[in-house]
């Protein structure tokens, strides 16, 4: 078989599989809509009348079924709902495998503020213009343009409401030791900010001094300097909590990395020799275990709350959820006798903490716990997934002759 024939056959196989994958996604969207409606009906029959509570339960159930976060689950329900309320021709192309999920997301998002009749007009226009042959960006722009044409007043109102969603967020990057800082701004402000950074980069490039940074690096450094007020981007004056393996402090050649909770691993050398004025608060671990303590108060606050957030990686512990921790919750409820202590606390996002009050969120199995005196040190502290045999307290370490870290919580 010649190479050209093999390439043609493989290309045909890939195209056929792509169509099958898209068709399956269309079937899943229909099933998601049916599941969402069934869960909503079940909650209403059970006496849940608050629409927000019903939506939370629906989002959680769909997220669990899809093995994604509740936020993503709610998003998929909205896409499926709008797709089946006016987008008949687009839905047919989706079922035939000619449109993928990303394109469907842009189409439904552009018309989310429209009623079914208005969506139907947008749907007809998209089909007549060969939406299945357009690129993602062209579909994005065309769908928004059509939505603005069919209902200009609704479009203007949506734009006005969107401005109240201005925000800044930080997320882990796919590159180790990096993070993505995102500003969600009105378009004219975002363009103005970017233009100012480009101008600053151009000013550096025209200077007589040698330039050892790329244009993107200059723009990023300028952003940090202007936000923090520092003369150099490396001179940021902040406190960063970092989990440091005890072995990496003893052995400079240890391969074990440090970790910024919620943002992944970083080289331990950064902690030992970090430039600038970064203040690292190091939480020393041994065999992946954070040394914590007990509290007899009602709520998780102070160092205890910080330790639980660090142990849980700064992210909600509910299944498939990746939202930042906003609340520290009792695994065994306070009113049921649960203690406010390290091994009875877990980090949850605001959504899942509220959802638990409805009684539907997945939680860790509750264990029968013996009440201890307030001043007694817990014999074992076991983060989720750690075997009891691997957990040793400082007293046990001394008994076995194993050296222990000095002042681990202040290292």
mmCIF file of C-alpha atoms in Angstrom:
data_model
loop_
_atom_site.group_PDB
_atom_site.id
_atom_site.type_symbol
_atom_site.label_atom_id
_atom_site.label_comp_id
_atom_site.label_asym_id
_atom_site.label_seq_id
_atom_site.Cartn_x
_atom_site.Cartn_y
_atom_site.Cartn_z
ATOM 1 C CA UNK A 1 0.000 0.000 0.000
ATOM 2 C CA UNK A 2 1.406 3.387 -0.995
ATOM 3 C CA UNK A 3 1.933 6.105 1.575
ATOM 4 C CA UNK A 4 -0.592 8.413 -0.110
ATOM 5 C CA UNK A 5 -3.324 5.753 0.060
ATOM 6 C CA UNK A 6 -2.555 5.095 3.750
ATOM 7 C CA UNK A 7 -2.728 8.829 4.545
ATOM 8 C CA UNK A 8 -6.076 9.109 2.767
ATOM 9 C CA UNK A 9 -7.503 6.144 4.676
ATOM 10 C CA UNK A 10 -6.297 7.440 8.018
ATOM 11 C CA UNK A 11 -7.674 10.911 7.296
ATOM 12 C CA UNK A 12 -11.047 9.399 6.416
ATOM 13 C CA UNK A 13 -11.027 7.345 9.622
ATOM 14 C CA UNK A 14 -10.229 10.407 11.753
ATOM 15 C CA UNK A 15 -13.009 12.427 10.068
ATOM 16 C CA UNK A 16 -15.501 9.601 10.605
ATOM 17 C CA UNK A 17 -14.569 9.296 14.287
ATOM 18 C CA UNK A 18 -14.874 13.066 14.719
ATOM 19 C CA UNK A 19 -18.416 12.954 13.352
ATOM 20 C CA UNK A 20 -19.292 10.053 15.646
ATOM 21 C CA UNK A 21 -17.882 11.900 18.644
ATOM 22 C CA UNK A 22 -19.935 15.008 17.824
ATOM 23 C CA UNK A 23 -23.077 12.923 17.322
ATOM 24 C CA UNK A 24 -22.562 11.290 20.723
ATOM 25 C CA UNK A 25 -22.146 14.737 22.282
ATOM 26 C CA UNK A 26 -25.496 15.731 20.777
ATOM 27 C CA UNK A 27 -27.112 12.671 22.326
ATOM 28 C CA UNK A 28 -25.535 13.507 25.656
ATOM 29 C CA UNK A 29 -26.939 17.066 25.499
ATOM 30 C CA UNK A 30 -30.444 15.649 25.076
ATOM 31 C CA UNK A 31 -29.880 13.285 28.010
ATOM 32 C CA UNK A 32 -28.541 16.128 30.166
ATOM 33 C CA UNK A 33 -31.669 18.173 29.490
ATOM 34 C CA UNK A 34 -33.885 15.213 30.411
ATOM 35 C CA UNK A 35 -31.878 14.585 33.599
ATOM 36 C CA UNK A 36 -32.061 18.251 34.587
ATOM 37 C CA UNK A 37 -35.827 18.345 34.147
ATOM 38 C CA UNK A 38 -36.293 15.104 36.095
ATOM 39 C CA UNK A 39 -34.149 16.321 39.020
ATOM 40 C CA UNK A 40 -35.992 19.666 39.080
ATOM 41 C CA UNK A 41 -39.353 17.875 39.166
ATOM 42 C CA UNK A 42 -38.135 15.620 41.960
ATOM 43 C CA UNK A 43 -37.003 18.593 44.065
ATOM 44 C CA UNK A 44 -40.289 20.435 43.543
ATOM 45 C CA UNK A 45 -42.218 17.317 44.582
ATOM 46 C CA UNK A 46 -40.042 17.154 47.694
ATOM 47 C CA UNK A 47 -41.071 20.700 48.639
ATOM 48 C CA UNK A 48 -38.002 22.644 47.472
ATOM 49 C CA UNK A 49 -39.547 25.861 46.137
ATOM 50 C CA UNK A 50 -36.576 28.235 45.931
ATOM 51 C CA UNK A 51 -35.448 28.308 42.250
ATOM 52 C CA UNK A 52 -31.822 28.870 43.273
ATOM 53 C CA UNK A 53 -31.865 25.754 45.460
ATOM 54 C CA UNK A 54 -33.397 23.724 42.639
ATOM 55 C CA UNK A 55 -30.731 24.949 40.228
ATOM 56 C CA UNK A 56 -27.983 24.042 42.690
ATOM 57 C CA UNK A 57 -29.261 20.501 43.010
ATOM 58 C CA UNK A 58 -29.662 20.142 39.236
ATOM 59 C CA UNK A 59 -26.141 21.457 38.618
ATOM 60 C CA UNK A 60 -24.704 19.117 41.245
ATOM 61 C CA UNK A 61 -26.501 16.035 39.909
ATOM 62 C CA UNK A 62 -25.509 16.730 36.292
ATOM 63 C CA UNK A 63 -21.945 17.481 37.361
ATOM 64 C CA UNK A 64 -21.745 14.180 39.225
ATOM 65 C CA UNK A 65 -23.120 12.298 36.224
ATOM 66 C CA UNK A 66 -20.638 13.978 33.861
ATOM 67 C CA UNK A 67 -17.772 13.717 36.394
ATOM 68 C CA UNK A 68 -17.203 17.469 36.317
ATOM 69 C CA UNK A 69 -17.690 20.327 38.773
ATOM 70 C CA UNK A 70 -21.157 21.598 39.664
ATOM 71 C CA UNK A 71 -20.325 24.865 37.889
ATOM 72 C CA UNK A 72 -19.578 22.987 34.672
ATOM 73 C CA UNK A 73 -22.664 20.847 35.222
ATOM 74 C CA UNK A 74 -24.876 23.925 35.418
ATOM 75 C CA UNK A 75 -23.261 25.298 32.279
ATOM 76 C CA UNK A 76 -24.006 22.084 30.377
ATOM 77 C CA UNK A 77 -27.644 22.200 31.479
ATOM 78 C CA UNK A 78 -28.028 25.754 30.175
ATOM 79 C CA UNK A 79 -26.423 24.855 26.842
ATOM 80 C CA UNK A 80 -28.701 21.834 26.419
ATOM 81 C CA UNK A 81 -31.762 23.884 27.362
ATOM 82 C CA UNK A 82 -31.071 26.685 24.876
ATOM 83 C CA UNK A 83 -30.068 24.225 22.145
ATOM 84 C CA UNK A 84 -33.489 22.573 22.387
ATOM 85 C CA UNK A 85 -35.408 25.866 22.498
ATOM 86 C CA UNK A 86 -35.153 27.354 18.998
ATOM 87 C CA UNK A 87 -31.927 25.980 17.494
ATOM 88 C CA UNK A 88 -33.545 23.168 15.493
ATOM 89 C CA UNK A 89 -31.316 23.323 12.392
ATOM 90 C CA UNK A 90 -28.135 23.805 14.388
ATOM 91 C CA UNK A 91 -29.130 20.877 16.606
ATOM 92 C CA UNK A 92 -29.653 18.716 13.492
ATOM 93 C CA UNK A 93 -26.154 19.574 12.265
ATOM 94 C CA UNK A 94 -24.825 18.732 15.732
ATOM 95 C CA UNK A 95 -26.584 15.353 15.699
ATOM 96 C CA UNK A 96 -25.160 14.654 12.232
ATOM 97 C CA UNK A 97 -21.653 15.249 13.605
ATOM 98 C CA UNK A 98 -21.001 18.388 11.539
ATOM 99 C CA UNK A 99 -20.667 20.750 14.525
ATOM 100 C CA UNK A 100 -18.635 20.155 17.675
ATOM 101 C CA UNK A 101 -19.309 21.075 21.305
ATOM 102 C CA UNK A 102 -17.141 24.198 21.228
ATOM 103 C CA UNK A 103 -19.074 25.687 18.318
ATOM 104 C CA UNK A 104 -22.405 24.769 19.911
ATOM 105 C CA UNK A 105 -21.299 26.494 23.110
ATOM 106 C CA UNK A 106 -20.579 29.747 21.254
ATOM 107 C CA UNK A 107 -23.890 29.623 19.387
ATOM 108 C CA UNK A 108 -26.027 28.994 22.474
ATOM 109 C CA UNK A 109 -24.092 31.525 24.554
ATOM 110 C CA UNK A 110 -24.620 34.265 21.964
ATOM 111 C CA UNK A 111 -28.397 33.793 22.107
ATOM 112 C CA UNK A 112 -28.874 32.935 25.778
ATOM 113 C CA UNK A 113 -30.840 36.184 26.355
ATOM 114 C CA UNK A 114 -33.234 35.560 23.436
ATOM 115 C CA UNK A 115 -36.646 33.893 23.469
ATOM 116 C CA UNK A 116 -37.258 30.729 21.358
ATOM 117 C CA UNK A 117 -38.699 32.648 18.387
ATOM 118 C CA UNK A 118 -35.698 34.972 18.257
ATOM 119 C CA UNK A 119 -33.324 32.033 18.558
ATOM 120 C CA UNK A 120 -35.172 30.358 15.691
ATOM 121 C CA UNK A 121 -34.413 33.347 13.432
ATOM 122 C CA UNK A 122 -30.731 33.238 14.413
ATOM 123 C CA UNK A 123 -30.786 29.476 13.823
ATOM 124 C CA UNK A 124 -32.138 29.919 10.266
ATOM 125 C CA UNK A 125 -29.548 32.578 9.445
ATOM 126 C CA UNK A 126 -26.677 30.428 10.697
ATOM 127 C CA UNK A 127 -27.839 27.409 8.695
ATOM 128 C CA UNK A 128 -28.271 29.449 5.495
ATOM 129 C CA UNK A 129 -24.731 30.806 5.835
ATOM 130 C CA UNK A 130 -23.198 27.337 6.116
ATOM 131 C CA UNK A 131 -22.339 27.419 9.805
ATOM 132 C CA UNK A 132 -20.881 23.889 9.581
ATOM 133 C CA UNK A 133 -18.103 25.196 7.293
ATOM 134 C CA UNK A 134 -17.103 28.191 9.446
ATOM 135 C CA UNK A 135 -14.241 28.415 11.913
ATOM 136 C CA UNK A 136 -14.809 28.785 15.648
ATOM 137 C CA UNK A 137 -13.970 32.496 15.652
ATOM 138 C CA UNK A 138 -16.213 33.250 12.685
ATOM 139 C CA UNK A 139 -19.101 31.406 14.329
ATOM 140 C CA UNK A 140 -18.500 33.343 17.553
ATOM 141 C CA UNK A 141 -18.622 36.709 15.773
ATOM 142 C CA UNK A 142 -21.514 35.831 13.446
ATOM 143 C CA UNK A 143 -23.734 34.420 16.209
ATOM 144 C CA UNK A 144 -23.263 37.524 18.355
ATOM 145 C CA UNK A 145 -23.912 39.817 15.405
ATOM 146 C CA UNK A 146 -27.169 38.021 14.539
ATOM 147 C CA UNK A 147 -28.288 38.046 18.183
ATOM 148 C CA UNK A 148 -27.700 41.806 18.306
ATOM 149 C CA UNK A 149 -29.674 42.328 15.090
ATOM 150 C CA UNK A 150 -32.759 40.326 16.064
ATOM 151 C CA UNK A 151 -33.180 41.992 19.489
ATOM 152 C CA UNK A 152 -31.060 45.148 19.815
ATOM 153 C CA UNK A 153 -32.644 46.278 23.086
ATOM 154 C CA UNK A 154 -32.052 42.924 24.750
ATOM 155 C CA UNK A 155 -28.479 42.929 23.454
ATOM 156 C CA UNK A 156 -27.836 46.389 24.926
ATOM 157 C CA UNK A 157 -29.340 45.338 28.256
ATOM 158 C CA UNK A 158 -27.184 42.217 28.333
ATOM 159 C CA UNK A 159 -24.045 44.253 27.678
ATOM 160 C CA UNK A 160 -24.967 46.614 30.509
ATOM 161 C CA UNK A 161 -25.541 43.725 32.932
ATOM 162 C CA UNK A 162 -22.286 42.087 31.900
ATOM 163 C CA UNK A 163 -20.294 45.058 33.205
ATOM 164 C CA UNK A 164 -21.277 44.165 36.751
ATOM 165 C CA UNK A 165 -19.327 40.931 36.236
ATOM 166 C CA UNK A 166 -15.954 42.694 36.148
ATOM 167 C CA UNK A 167 -13.438 40.579 38.011
ATOM 168 C CA UNK A 168 -9.837 39.460 38.304
ATOM 169 C CA UNK A 169 -8.888 35.829 38.867
ATOM 170 C CA UNK A 170 -5.768 33.707 39.066
ATOM 171 C CA UNK A 171 -5.569 30.088 37.954
ATOM 172 C CA UNK A 172 -2.806 27.493 37.704
ATOM 173 C CA UNK A 173 -1.107 27.355 34.331
ATOM 174 C CA UNK A 174 -0.276 24.293 32.289
ATOM 175 C CA UNK A 175 3.364 25.356 32.679
ATOM 176 C CA UNK A 176 4.917 24.373 36.058
ATOM 177 C CA UNK A 177 5.695 27.269 38.364
ATOM 178 C CA UNK A 178 3.427 29.646 36.420
ATOM 179 C CA UNK A 179 -0.114 30.995 36.854
ATOM 180 C CA UNK A 180 -2.584 32.877 34.667
ATOM 181 C CA UNK A 181 -3.834 36.241 35.939
ATOM 182 C CA UNK A 182 -7.059 37.119 34.110
ATOM 183 C CA UNK A 183 -8.968 40.400 34.137
ATOM 184 C CA UNK A 184 -12.580 40.238 32.897
ATOM 185 C CA UNK A 185 -13.217 43.832 31.796
ATOM 186 C CA UNK A 186 -15.426 45.912 29.491
ATOM 187 C CA UNK A 187 -13.923 45.549 26.041
ATOM 188 C CA UNK A 188 -12.797 49.183 25.719
ATOM 189 C CA UNK A 189 -10.991 49.007 29.071
ATOM 190 C CA UNK A 190 -9.325 45.703 28.239
ATOM 191 C CA UNK A 191 -8.105 47.030 24.885
ATOM 192 C CA UNK A 192 -6.825 50.204 26.561
ATOM 193 C CA UNK A 193 -4.888 48.193 29.164
ATOM 194 C CA UNK A 194 -3.320 45.997 26.510
ATOM 195 C CA UNK A 195 -2.408 49.018 24.384
ATOM 196 C CA UNK A 196 -0.715 50.654 27.386
ATOM 197 C CA UNK A 197 1.368 47.540 28.008
ATOM 198 C CA UNK A 198 2.349 47.327 24.337
ATOM 199 C CA UNK A 199 3.376 50.977 24.422
ATOM 200 C CA UNK A 200 5.557 50.329 27.474
ATOM 201 C CA UNK A 201 7.147 47.395 25.666
ATOM 202 C CA UNK A 202 7.885 49.530 22.601
ATOM 203 C CA UNK A 203 9.521 52.192 24.789
ATOM 204 C CA UNK A 204 11.938 49.611 26.199
ATOM 205 C CA UNK A 205 12.818 48.306 22.737
ATOM 206 C CA UNK A 206 13.846 51.763 21.450
ATOM 207 C CA UNK A 207 16.239 52.441 24.332
ATOM 208 C CA UNK A 208 19.966 52.282 23.587
ATOM 209 C CA UNK A 209 20.572 49.618 26.262
ATOM 210 C CA UNK A 210 20.651 45.971 25.142
ATOM 211 C CA UNK A 211 17.288 44.241 25.476
ATOM 212 C CA UNK A 212 17.501 40.751 26.956
ATOM 213 C CA UNK A 213 13.761 40.172 27.334
ATOM 214 C CA UNK A 214 11.138 39.409 24.753
ATOM 215 C CA UNK A 215 8.216 41.764 24.114
ATOM 216 C CA UNK A 216 5.841 39.496 26.012
ATOM 217 C CA UNK A 217 8.189 39.356 29.013
ATOM 218 C CA UNK A 218 8.449 43.143 29.065
ATOM 219 C CA UNK A 219 4.677 43.551 28.996
ATOM 220 C CA UNK A 220 4.244 40.991 31.795
ATOM 221 C CA UNK A 221 6.917 42.654 33.950
ATOM 222 C CA UNK A 222 5.365 46.068 33.347
ATOM 223 C CA UNK A 223 1.978 44.761 34.465
ATOM 224 C CA UNK A 224 3.440 43.433 37.739
ATOM 225 C CA UNK A 225 5.402 46.633 38.391
ATOM 226 C CA UNK A 226 2.413 48.910 37.819
ATOM 227 C CA UNK A 227 0.035 46.788 39.914
ATOM 228 C CA UNK A 228 2.394 46.294 42.861
ATOM 229 C CA UNK A 229 4.160 49.662 42.727
ATOM 230 C CA UNK A 230 7.582 48.014 42.704
ATOM 231 C CA UNK A 231 10.480 49.215 40.616
ATOM 232 C CA UNK A 232 11.250 45.679 39.457
ATOM 233 C CA UNK A 233 8.816 42.808 38.931
ATOM 234 C CA UNK A 234 11.015 40.492 41.038
ATOM 235 C CA UNK A 235 10.669 42.775 44.084
ATOM 236 C CA UNK A 236 7.074 41.842 44.907
ATOM 237 C CA UNK A 237 6.413 42.229 48.629
ATOM 238 C CA UNK A 238 3.908 39.491 49.420
ATOM 239 C CA UNK A 239 3.491 36.466 51.680
ATOM 240 C CA UNK A 240 3.121 33.135 49.917
ATOM 241 C CA UNK A 241 2.200 29.928 51.727
ATOM 242 C CA UNK A 242 4.295 27.013 50.509
ATOM 243 C CA UNK A 243 4.306 23.345 51.476
ATOM 244 C CA UNK A 244 7.928 22.213 51.784
ATOM 245 C CA UNK A 245 8.953 18.548 52.215
ATOM 246 C CA UNK A 246 11.237 18.187 55.228
ATOM 247 C CA UNK A 247 13.686 16.191 53.099
ATOM 248 C CA UNK A 248 14.200 19.090 50.668
ATOM 249 C CA UNK A 249 15.284 21.381 53.512
ATOM 250 C CA UNK A 250 17.846 18.872 54.786
ATOM 251 C CA UNK A 251 19.183 17.835 51.376
ATOM 252 C CA UNK A 252 19.750 20.562 48.736
ATOM 253 C CA UNK A 253 19.881 17.812 46.093
ATOM 254 C CA UNK A 254 16.509 16.327 47.074
ATOM 255 C CA UNK A 255 14.227 15.889 44.028
ATOM 256 C CA UNK A 256 11.085 16.597 46.071
ATOM 257 C CA UNK A 257 9.488 19.909 44.964
ATOM 258 C CA UNK A 258 7.728 22.484 47.108
ATOM 259 C CA UNK A 259 4.084 23.302 46.404
ATOM 260 C CA UNK A 260 1.929 26.419 46.394
ATOM 261 C CA UNK A 261 -1.546 25.231 47.490
ATOM 262 C CA UNK A 262 -3.945 25.445 44.575
ATOM 263 C CA UNK A 263 -1.219 26.212 42.039
ATOM 264 C CA UNK A 264 0.917 23.094 41.961
ATOM 265 C CA UNK A 265 4.610 22.311 42.503
ATOM 266 C CA UNK A 266 7.552 24.695 42.236
ATOM 267 C CA UNK A 267 11.305 24.008 42.613
ATOM 268 C CA UNK A 268 12.365 23.952 46.263
ATOM 269 C CA UNK A 269 15.322 26.188 45.322
ATOM 270 C CA UNK A 270 12.892 29.087 44.931
ATOM 271 C CA UNK A 271 12.062 28.812 48.619
ATOM 272 C CA UNK A 272 15.690 28.624 49.685
ATOM 273 C CA UNK A 273 17.085 31.259 47.356
ATOM 274 C CA UNK A 274 14.055 33.239 46.125
ATOM 275 C CA UNK A 275 14.913 36.667 44.740
ATOM 276 C CA UNK A 276 13.127 39.880 45.603
ATOM 277 C CA UNK A 277 11.152 40.448 48.781
ATOM 278 C CA UNK A 278 8.801 37.483 48.688
ATOM 279 C CA UNK A 279 7.954 36.257 52.178
ATOM 280 C CA UNK A 280 7.405 32.519 52.153
ATOM 281 C CA UNK A 281 5.420 30.949 54.942
ATOM 282 C CA UNK A 282 6.691 27.379 54.827
ATOM 283 C CA UNK A 283 4.517 24.532 56.061
ATOM 284 C CA UNK A 284 6.857 21.583 56.548
ATOM 285 C CA UNK A 285 5.572 18.098 55.734
ATOM 286 C CA UNK A 286 6.905 14.616 56.261
ATOM 287 C CA UNK A 287 5.730 11.898 53.860
ATOM 288 C CA UNK A 288 3.153 14.335 52.519
ATOM 289 C CA UNK A 289 1.533 14.944 55.939
ATOM 290 C CA UNK A 290 0.915 18.457 57.297
ATOM 291 C CA UNK A 291 1.360 18.697 61.082
ATOM 292 C CA UNK A 292 -1.824 20.304 62.431
ATOM 293 C CA UNK A 293 -3.535 20.937 65.740
ATOM 294 C CA UNK A 294 -6.895 21.005 67.519
ATOM 295 C CA UNK A 295 -9.261 23.840 68.341
ATOM 296 C CA UNK A 296 -12.244 23.915 70.679
ATOM 297 C CA UNK A 297 -13.941 26.895 69.039
ATOM 298 C CA UNK A 298 -17.086 26.730 66.884
ATOM 299 C CA UNK A 299 -15.628 27.891 63.572
ATOM 300 C CA UNK A 300 -12.383 27.210 61.736
ATOM 301 C CA UNK A 301 -10.274 30.364 61.817
ATOM 302 C CA UNK A 302 -6.691 31.509 61.970
ATOM 303 C CA UNK A 303 -3.847 29.034 61.588
ATOM 304 C CA UNK A 304 -6.193 26.034 61.820
ATOM 305 C CA UNK A 305 -8.196 27.237 58.816
ATOM 306 C CA UNK A 306 -4.966 27.981 56.949
ATOM 307 C CA UNK A 307 -3.631 24.475 57.607
ATOM 308 C CA UNK A 308 -6.833 22.854 56.333
ATOM 309 C CA UNK A 309 -6.764 25.003 53.182
ATOM 310 C CA UNK A 310 -3.131 24.056 52.604
ATOM 311 C CA UNK A 311 -3.808 20.363 53.210
ATOM 312 C CA UNK A 312 -6.719 20.408 50.726
ATOM 313 C CA UNK A 313 -4.645 22.223 48.099
ATOM 314 C CA UNK A 314 -6.699 25.422 48.169
ATOM 315 C CA UNK A 315 -9.465 23.735 46.136
ATOM 316 C CA UNK A 316 -12.929 22.492 47.072
ATOM 317 C CA UNK A 317 -12.890 18.855 48.210
ATOM 318 C CA UNK A 318 -16.293 17.989 46.681
ATOM 319 C CA UNK A 319 -16.001 15.441 43.839
ATOM 320 C CA UNK A 320 -14.999 16.944 40.467
ATOM 321 C CA UNK A 321 -15.065 20.516 41.869
ATOM 322 C CA UNK A 322 -12.042 22.740 41.248
ATOM 323 C CA UNK A 323 -13.364 26.001 42.733
ATOM 324 C CA UNK A 324 -11.293 27.862 45.350
ATOM 325 C CA UNK A 325 -12.013 27.114 49.003
ATOM 326 C CA UNK A 326 -14.341 29.756 50.498
ATOM 327 C CA UNK A 327 -15.591 27.953 53.607
ATOM 328 C CA UNK A 328 -14.153 25.474 56.101
ATOM 329 C CA UNK A 329 -16.846 22.936 56.931
ATOM 330 C CA UNK A 330 -17.167 20.271 59.636
ATOM 331 C CA UNK A 331 -17.085 16.750 58.171
ATOM 332 C CA UNK A 332 -19.095 15.620 61.186
ATOM 333 C CA UNK A 333 -21.433 18.510 61.907
ATOM 334 C CA UNK A 334 -20.931 20.599 65.048
ATOM 335 C CA UNK A 335 -24.514 19.995 66.138
ATOM 336 C CA UNK A 336 -23.923 16.235 65.822
ATOM 337 C CA UNK A 337 -20.936 16.366 68.132
ATOM 338 C CA UNK A 338 -18.243 17.049 65.555
ATOM 339 C CA UNK A 339 -15.182 18.884 66.852
ATOM 340 C CA UNK A 340 -13.568 21.957 65.368
ATOM 341 C CA UNK A 341 -10.262 20.242 64.769
ATOM 342 C CA UNK A 342 -7.848 19.544 61.972
ATOM 343 C CA UNK A 343 -9.046 16.058 61.016
ATOM 344 C CA UNK A 344 -12.738 17.044 61.138
ATOM 345 C CA UNK A 345 -12.403 20.018 58.799
ATOM 346 C CA UNK A 346 -12.546 20.193 55.030
ATOM 347 C CA UNK A 347 -12.415 23.000 52.494
ATOM 348 C CA UNK A 348 -15.488 23.692 50.371
ATOM 349 C CA UNK A 349 -16.414 26.292 47.809
ATOM 350 C CA UNK A 350 -19.358 28.553 48.586
ATOM 351 C CA UNK A 351 -21.616 26.555 46.261
ATOM 352 C CA UNK A 352 -21.032 23.178 47.902
ATOM 353 C CA UNK A 353 -21.172 24.565 51.423
ATOM 354 C CA UNK A 354 -24.650 25.954 50.736
ATOM 355 C CA UNK A 355 -25.638 22.824 48.821
ATOM 356 C CA UNK A 356 -24.874 20.637 51.833
ATOM 357 C CA UNK A 357 -27.589 22.417 53.809
ATOM 358 C CA UNK A 358 -30.098 21.061 51.275
ATOM 359 C CA UNK A 359 -28.759 17.591 52.085
ATOM 360 C CA UNK A 360 -27.720 16.450 48.600
ATOM 361 C CA UNK A 361 -23.997 17.066 48.229
ATOM 362 C CA UNK A 362 -21.609 14.134 48.270
ATOM 363 C CA UNK A 363 -19.569 14.018 51.454
ATOM 364 C CA UNK A 364 -17.005 11.831 53.096
ATOM 365 C CA UNK A 365 -18.409 8.957 55.165
ATOM 366 C CA UNK A 366 -18.995 10.101 58.718
ATOM 367 C CA UNK A 367 -17.006 8.206 61.285
ATOM 368 C CA UNK A 368 -17.795 7.651 64.936
ATOM 369 C CA UNK A 369 -15.324 9.838 66.773
ATOM 370 C CA UNK A 370 -14.468 9.689 70.440
ATOM 371 C CA UNK A 371 -14.617 13.063 72.128
ATOM 372 C CA UNK A 372 -11.276 14.165 73.475
ATOM 373 C CA UNK A 373 -10.343 16.628 76.163
ATOM 374 C CA UNK A 374 -9.649 20.090 74.792
ATOM 375 C CA UNK A 375 -5.967 20.004 75.680
ATOM 376 C CA UNK A 376 -5.202 16.540 74.379
ATOM 377 C CA UNK A 377 -3.035 16.211 71.279
ATOM 378 C CA UNK A 378 -4.611 13.968 68.607
ATOM 379 C CA UNK A 379 -2.822 10.634 68.379
ATOM 380 C CA UNK A 380 -3.116 10.570 64.604
ATOM 381 C CA UNK A 381 -3.756 13.168 61.921
ATOM 382 C CA UNK A 382 -4.776 11.562 58.646
ATOM 383 C CA UNK A 383 -5.285 13.666 55.497
ATOM 384 C CA UNK A 384 -7.692 12.069 52.988
ATOM 385 C CA UNK A 385 -6.263 8.999 51.294
ATOM 386 C CA UNK A 386 -3.343 8.506 53.691
ATOM 387 C CA UNK A 387 -3.047 5.116 55.428
ATOM 388 C CA UNK A 388 -2.921 5.218 59.215
ATOM 389 C CA UNK A 389 0.370 3.314 59.201
ATOM 390 C CA UNK A 390 2.079 6.179 57.385
ATOM 391 C CA UNK A 391 1.076 8.848 59.938
ATOM 392 C CA UNK A 392 3.262 9.445 62.952
ATOM 393 C CA UNK A 393 3.079 12.205 65.524
ATOM 394 C CA UNK A 394 6.237 13.867 66.973
ATOM 395 C CA UNK A 395 5.914 11.611 70.063
ATOM 396 C CA UNK A 396 5.886 8.472 67.896
ATOM 397 C CA UNK A 397 8.845 9.745 65.883
ATOM 398 C CA UNK A 398 10.895 10.148 69.075
ATOM 399 C CA UNK A 399 9.927 6.653 70.232
ATOM 400 C CA UNK A 400 11.196 5.103 67.007
ATOM 401 C CA UNK A 401 14.337 7.210 66.952
ATOM 402 C CA UNK A 402 13.314 9.099 63.815
ATOM 403 C CA UNK A 403 14.486 12.759 63.786
ATOM 404 C CA UNK A 404 11.689 15.299 63.721
ATOM 405 C CA UNK A 405 11.687 18.853 62.294
ATOM 406 C CA UNK A 406 12.329 21.693 64.722
ATOM 407 C CA UNK A 407 9.380 24.108 65.076
ATOM 408 C CA UNK A 408 7.676 22.692 61.970
ATOM 409 C CA UNK A 409 4.830 25.179 61.909
ATOM 410 C CA UNK A 410 7.276 28.106 61.917
ATOM 411 C CA UNK A 411 9.957 26.648 59.646
#
